[in-house]
């Protein structure tokens, strides 16, 4: 009897560990980049948020609170093995962000199956590593919802990235799982060094969680007049994954309302990651 009880408790413990806990949810729509110019960028951002305020109030009976402001200016680079695109084929992206001469790298695994993403080992022994499991929602050109689950870890970086070694040294879980050679070259995907500007926007009360809006603009460089891509998103977080029915329903209704009614949307636009890998079409051609 005692042994049976121990076995049952052990199985329960394993099941508890195996249940994925989503830390955050982010809902994304792509905007037409033709509206945004360097000369009028803040004005257009404010126009988008003014229209969004009406849509949000109608969808949730809650007002948008707060103003928008330029919160981040940074360089964004993606790395992969040229032609083979080894990371992309494994379901990974490896990204570097540099802001005020400080670099951080993120290793992210993405899959439409929550459990597949959850079980992927993106661990790092770095003392300042942060890991999360998030759900990213978007809408296809035909209006169908799409969700991708991303399991990622980010760490501060001082390495000059040019080899798989620069991933292996940061992310021991990846190294143990795939054992890719340290000397395998990494290249800047599509040769693209993105100039990113992020506007942090207002928030809306969904219930237990506040959702925060942002607009992200990617330019080819600092001198570009029109962004390569523009994205509007809102997200909310809960470390224990305790998302109530009210919050979930309000977020879903808000997302549908934005997707159907916001004038600035471009449903044919590529996502940010798609843009990087398609900017130079032959980067992944073997």
CSV table of C-alpha atoms in Angstrom, one decimal:
chain,number,residue,atom,x,y,z
A,1,UNK,CA,0.0,0.0,0.0
A,2,UNK,CA,2.8,2.4,0.9
A,3,UNK,CA,4.7,1.7,-2.3
A,4,UNK,CA,1.5,2.2,-4.3
A,5,UNK,CA,0.9,5.6,-2.7
A,6,UNK,CA,4.5,6.6,-3.4
A,7,UNK,CA,4.0,5.6,-7.0
A,8,UNK,CA,0.8,7.6,-7.4
A,9,UNK,CA,2.4,10.7,-5.8
A,10,UNK,CA,5.4,10.4,-8.1
A,11,UNK,CA,3.1,10.3,-11.2
A,12,UNK,CA,1.1,13.2,-9.9
A,13,UNK,CA,4.3,15.2,-9.5
A,14,UNK,CA,5.5,14.4,-13.0
A,15,UNK,CA,2.2,15.4,-14.4
A,16,UNK,CA,2.3,18.7,-12.5
A,17,UNK,CA,5.7,19.5,-13.9
A,18,UNK,CA,4.6,18.6,-17.4
A,19,UNK,CA,1.6,20.9,-17.6
A,20,UNK,CA,2.6,24.0,-19.6
A,21,UNK,CA,2.1,27.4,-17.9
A,22,UNK,CA,1.8,30.3,-20.3
A,23,UNK,CA,3.4,33.4,-18.9
A,24,UNK,CA,2.0,35.9,-21.3
A,25,UNK,CA,-0.3,36.4,-24.3
A,26,UNK,CA,0.3,38.8,-27.2
A,27,UNK,CA,-2.2,39.7,-30.0
A,28,UNK,CA,-0.6,41.1,-33.1
A,29,UNK,CA,-1.9,42.8,-36.3
A,30,UNK,CA,0.3,44.1,-39.1
A,31,UNK,CA,-0.2,47.7,-40.2
A,32,UNK,CA,0.3,49.3,-43.6
A,33,UNK,CA,3.9,50.7,-43.6
A,34,UNK,CA,2.9,53.3,-46.2
A,35,UNK,CA,1.2,55.4,-43.5
A,36,UNK,CA,4.4,55.9,-41.6
A,37,UNK,CA,7.2,58.3,-42.6
A,38,UNK,CA,10.1,59.5,-40.5
A,39,UNK,CA,8.8,63.0,-40.8
A,40,UNK,CA,5.3,62.3,-39.4
A,41,UNK,CA,5.9,59.1,-37.4
A,42,UNK,CA,4.7,60.3,-34.0
A,43,UNK,CA,1.6,61.9,-35.5
A,44,UNK,CA,0.5,58.7,-37.3
A,45,UNK,CA,1.2,56.6,-34.1
A,46,UNK,CA,-1.1,58.9,-32.2
A,47,UNK,CA,-3.8,58.7,-34.9
A,48,UNK,CA,-3.7,54.9,-34.7
A,49,UNK,CA,-4.1,55.0,-30.9
A,50,UNK,CA,-7.0,57.5,-31.2
A,51,UNK,CA,-8.9,55.2,-33.5
A,52,UNK,CA,-8.0,52.3,-31.3
A,53,UNK,CA,-9.5,54.1,-28.3
A,54,UNK,CA,-12.9,54.1,-29.9
A,55,UNK,CA,-12.6,50.4,-30.9
A,56,UNK,CA,-11.5,49.4,-27.4
A,57,UNK,CA,-14.3,51.2,-25.7
A,58,UNK,CA,-16.9,49.7,-28.0
A,59,UNK,CA,-15.4,46.2,-27.6
A,60,UNK,CA,-14.7,46.1,-23.8
A,61,UNK,CA,-16.7,49.1,-22.3
A,62,UNK,CA,-13.3,50.1,-20.9
A,63,UNK,CA,-11.3,53.2,-21.9
A,64,UNK,CA,-7.7,53.3,-22.9
A,65,UNK,CA,-5.6,54.8,-20.2
A,66,UNK,CA,-2.3,56.7,-20.6
A,67,UNK,CA,-0.3,58.2,-23.5
A,68,UNK,CA,2.0,56.8,-26.1
A,69,UNK,CA,5.7,57.6,-26.2
A,70,UNK,CA,8.8,56.3,-28.0
A,71,UNK,CA,10.2,53.8,-25.5
A,72,UNK,CA,12.9,51.9,-27.4
A,73,UNK,CA,15.4,52.6,-30.2
A,74,UNK,CA,17.6,49.6,-30.9
A,75,UNK,CA,19.3,47.4,-33.5
A,76,UNK,CA,17.8,44.0,-34.2
A,77,UNK,CA,19.7,41.2,-35.9
A,78,UNK,CA,18.7,37.6,-36.6
A,79,UNK,CA,21.4,34.9,-37.2
A,80,UNK,CA,21.2,31.5,-38.9
A,81,UNK,CA,23.4,29.2,-41.0
A,82,UNK,CA,23.3,30.7,-44.6
A,83,UNK,CA,21.7,28.5,-47.3
A,84,UNK,CA,21.0,25.6,-44.8
A,85,UNK,CA,19.0,27.8,-42.4
A,86,UNK,CA,19.6,25.1,-39.7
A,87,UNK,CA,17.9,27.0,-36.9
A,88,UNK,CA,14.8,27.9,-38.9
A,89,UNK,CA,14.4,24.2,-39.9
A,90,UNK,CA,14.7,23.2,-36.2
A,91,UNK,CA,11.9,25.6,-35.3
A,92,UNK,CA,14.2,28.2,-33.7
A,93,UNK,CA,15.1,31.8,-34.1
A,94,UNK,CA,18.2,33.4,-32.7
A,95,UNK,CA,18.0,37.2,-32.2
A,96,UNK,CA,20.3,39.9,-30.9
A,97,UNK,CA,19.0,43.3,-29.7
A,98,UNK,CA,21.4,46.1,-29.0
A,99,UNK,CA,20.3,49.2,-27.2
A,100,UNK,CA,22.6,51.9,-25.9
A,101,UNK,CA,25.6,49.6,-26.7
A,102,UNK,CA,24.2,46.8,-24.5
A,103,UNK,CA,23.5,43.5,-26.3
A,104,UNK,CA,21.1,40.8,-25.3
A,105,UNK,CA,20.4,37.6,-27.2
A,106,UNK,CA,17.2,35.5,-27.3
A,107,UNK,CA,16.9,31.9,-28.4
A,108,UNK,CA,13.2,31.1,-29.1
A,109,UNK,CA,11.5,27.9,-30.2
A,110,UNK,CA,8.1,28.2,-31.8
A,111,UNK,CA,5.4,25.7,-32.6
A,112,UNK,CA,1.7,25.5,-33.0
A,113,UNK,CA,1.5,22.7,-30.4
A,114,UNK,CA,1.8,24.1,-26.9
A,115,UNK,CA,3.4,21.0,-25.5
A,116,UNK,CA,6.0,20.8,-28.3
A,117,UNK,CA,7.1,24.3,-27.4
A,118,UNK,CA,6.9,23.7,-23.7
A,119,UNK,CA,9.1,20.6,-23.8
A,120,UNK,CA,11.9,22.2,-25.8
A,121,UNK,CA,14.9,22.9,-23.7
A,122,UNK,CA,15.9,26.6,-24.0
A,123,UNK,CA,17.7,26.8,-20.7
A,124,UNK,CA,20.7,28.8,-19.9
A,125,UNK,CA,23.1,28.8,-16.9
A,126,UNK,CA,23.5,32.5,-17.1
A,127,UNK,CA,22.6,34.1,-13.8
A,128,UNK,CA,20.5,36.9,-15.5
A,129,UNK,CA,18.7,34.5,-17.9
A,130,UNK,CA,14.9,35.0,-18.2
A,131,UNK,CA,12.7,32.3,-19.7
A,132,UNK,CA,9.0,32.5,-20.7
A,133,UNK,CA,6.4,30.5,-22.5
A,134,UNK,CA,4.1,32.8,-24.5
A,135,UNK,CA,1.1,32.6,-26.9
A,136,UNK,CA,1.2,34.8,-30.0
A,137,UNK,CA,-2.1,35.4,-31.7
A,138,UNK,CA,-2.5,36.7,-35.3
A,139,UNK,CA,-5.1,36.7,-38.0
A,140,UNK,CA,-4.6,35.3,-41.5
A,141,UNK,CA,-5.5,37.1,-44.7
A,142,UNK,CA,-8.8,35.0,-44.7
A,143,UNK,CA,-9.7,36.1,-41.2
A,144,UNK,CA,-8.8,32.9,-39.4
A,145,UNK,CA,-7.1,33.0,-36.0
A,146,UNK,CA,-3.6,31.6,-35.8
A,147,UNK,CA,-1.7,30.9,-32.6
A,148,UNK,CA,2.0,30.0,-32.1
A,149,UNK,CA,3.6,29.1,-28.8
A,150,UNK,CA,7.0,30.5,-28.2
A,151,UNK,CA,9.4,29.2,-25.5
A,152,UNK,CA,12.3,31.5,-25.2
A,153,UNK,CA,15.2,32.6,-23.0
A,154,UNK,CA,17.1,35.8,-23.2
A,155,UNK,CA,20.5,36.6,-21.7
A,156,UNK,CA,23.0,39.5,-21.7
A,157,UNK,CA,25.6,39.1,-24.4
A,158,UNK,CA,29.2,40.3,-24.9
A,159,UNK,CA,30.1,37.9,-27.7
A,160,UNK,CA,30.8,38.8,-31.3
A,161,UNK,CA,28.2,36.5,-32.9
A,162,UNK,CA,29.5,34.5,-35.9
A,163,UNK,CA,29.4,30.8,-35.0
A,164,UNK,CA,27.1,28.2,-33.4
A,165,UNK,CA,29.5,28.4,-30.5
A,166,UNK,CA,27.9,31.7,-29.6
A,167,UNK,CA,24.6,29.9,-29.1
A,168,UNK,CA,26.1,26.9,-27.4
A,169,UNK,CA,27.9,29.0,-24.8
A,170,UNK,CA,24.8,30.8,-23.8
A,171,UNK,CA,22.2,28.0,-24.0
A,172,UNK,CA,23.4,24.7,-22.7
A,173,UNK,CA,20.0,23.1,-23.2
A,174,UNK,CA,20.2,23.7,-26.9
A,175,UNK,CA,23.8,22.5,-27.0
A,176,UNK,CA,23.0,19.2,-25.3
A,177,UNK,CA,19.9,18.6,-27.4
A,178,UNK,CA,21.3,19.2,-30.9
A,179,UNK,CA,25.1,19.1,-30.5
A,180,UNK,CA,25.8,21.3,-33.5
A,181,UNK,CA,29.5,21.9,-34.1
A,182,UNK,CA,30.8,25.1,-32.4
A,183,UNK,CA,32.6,26.1,-35.6
A,184,UNK,CA,29.5,26.1,-37.8
A,185,UNK,CA,29.3,29.6,-39.2
A,186,UNK,CA,26.4,31.9,-38.3
A,187,UNK,CA,25.4,34.7,-40.7
A,188,UNK,CA,23.2,37.8,-40.4
A,189,UNK,CA,19.9,36.6,-41.9
A,190,UNK,CA,19.4,38.4,-45.2
A,191,UNK,CA,22.2,40.7,-44.3
A,192,UNK,CA,19.6,42.8,-42.5
A,193,UNK,CA,20.5,45.0,-39.5
A,194,UNK,CA,17.1,46.3,-38.5
A,195,UNK,CA,16.7,49.8,-37.0
A,196,UNK,CA,13.7,49.4,-34.6
A,197,UNK,CA,11.6,52.0,-33.0
A,198,UNK,CA,9.0,50.9,-30.4
A,199,UNK,CA,6.2,53.1,-29.2
A,200,UNK,CA,4.7,52.1,-25.9
A,201,UNK,CA,1.0,52.8,-25.9
A,202,UNK,CA,-1.9,53.1,-23.5
A,203,UNK,CA,-3.4,50.2,-21.4
A,204,UNK,CA,-6.9,48.8,-21.0
A,205,UNK,CA,-8.3,47.0,-18.0
A,206,UNK,CA,-9.3,43.4,-19.0
A,207,UNK,CA,-10.1,42.4,-15.4
A,208,UNK,CA,-7.4,40.7,-13.5
A,209,UNK,CA,-4.8,41.8,-16.0
A,210,UNK,CA,-4.0,45.1,-17.7
A,211,UNK,CA,-3.3,44.8,-21.4
A,212,UNK,CA,-0.6,47.2,-22.8
A,213,UNK,CA,-0.5,48.3,-26.4
A,214,UNK,CA,2.6,49.0,-28.5
A,215,UNK,CA,3.5,49.9,-32.1
A,216,UNK,CA,6.8,48.5,-33.5
A,217,UNK,CA,8.4,49.9,-36.6
A,218,UNK,CA,11.3,48.3,-38.4
A,219,UNK,CA,13.4,50.4,-40.7
A,220,UNK,CA,16.2,49.1,-42.9
A,221,UNK,CA,18.5,51.7,-41.4
A,222,UNK,CA,18.3,55.1,-39.5
A,223,UNK,CA,18.1,57.1,-42.8
A,224,UNK,CA,15.2,55.1,-44.2
A,225,UNK,CA,12.0,57.2,-44.7
A,226,UNK,CA,9.5,54.4,-44.7
A,227,UNK,CA,9.5,51.4,-42.4
A,228,UNK,CA,9.9,47.9,-43.8
A,229,UNK,CA,7.1,46.7,-41.5
A,230,UNK,CA,4.8,48.0,-38.9
A,231,UNK,CA,3.1,46.0,-36.1
A,232,UNK,CA,0.4,46.8,-33.5
A,233,UNK,CA,0.1,44.5,-30.5
A,234,UNK,CA,-1.3,44.3,-27.1
A,235,UNK,CA,-0.2,41.9,-24.4
A,236,UNK,CA,-0.9,40.9,-20.8
A,237,UNK,CA,1.0,38.6,-18.5
A,238,UNK,CA,0.4,36.3,-15.5
A,239,UNK,CA,3.3,34.3,-14.1
A,240,UNK,CA,1.1,31.5,-12.8
A,241,UNK,CA,-0.9,31.3,-16.0
A,242,UNK,CA,-4.1,32.2,-14.2
A,243,UNK,CA,-6.1,33.9,-17.0
A,244,UNK,CA,-9.7,34.2,-16.1
A,245,UNK,CA,-12.7,33.7,-18.4
A,246,UNK,CA,-13.5,37.4,-18.3
A,247,UNK,CA,-10.0,38.4,-19.3
A,248,UNK,CA,-9.8,35.8,-22.0
A,249,UNK,CA,-13.2,36.8,-23.5
A,250,UNK,CA,-12.5,40.5,-23.4
A,251,UNK,CA,-9.1,40.0,-25.1
A,252,UNK,CA,-10.5,37.8,-27.8
A,253,UNK,CA,-13.4,40.2,-28.5
A,254,UNK,CA,-11.0,43.2,-28.5
A,255,UNK,CA,-8.7,41.4,-30.9
A,256,UNK,CA,-11.5,40.5,-33.3
A,257,UNK,CA,-12.8,44.1,-33.2
A,258,UNK,CA,-9.3,45.5,-34.0
A,259,UNK,CA,-8.8,43.0,-36.8
A,260,UNK,CA,-12.1,43.9,-38.4
A,261,UNK,CA,-12.3,47.6,-37.8
A,262,UNK,CA,-8.9,49.3,-37.6
A,263,UNK,CA,-8.3,51.3,-40.8
A,264,UNK,CA,-4.5,51.0,-40.7
A,265,UNK,CA,-4.4,47.2,-40.9
A,266,UNK,CA,-2.6,45.5,-43.8
A,267,UNK,CA,-3.7,41.8,-43.7
A,268,UNK,CA,-1.3,41.0,-46.5
A,269,UNK,CA,1.9,42.2,-44.8
A,270,UNK,CA,4.5,39.7,-43.7
A,271,UNK,CA,5.3,39.4,-40.0
A,272,UNK,CA,8.6,40.7,-38.7
A,273,UNK,CA,10.3,37.3,-38.7
A,274,UNK,CA,8.9,36.5,-42.1
A,275,UNK,CA,10.3,39.8,-43.4
A,276,UNK,CA,13.8,39.0,-42.1
A,277,UNK,CA,14.0,35.6,-43.8
A,278,UNK,CA,12.4,36.9,-47.1
A,279,UNK,CA,14.2,40.2,-47.4
A,280,UNK,CA,17.0,38.3,-49.2
A,281,UNK,CA,15.1,35.5,-51.0
A,282,UNK,CA,18.1,33.3,-51.6
A,283,UNK,CA,19.4,33.3,-48.0
A,284,UNK,CA,17.8,29.9,-47.3
A,285,UNK,CA,18.3,28.4,-50.7
A,286,UNK,CA,20.7,25.4,-50.7
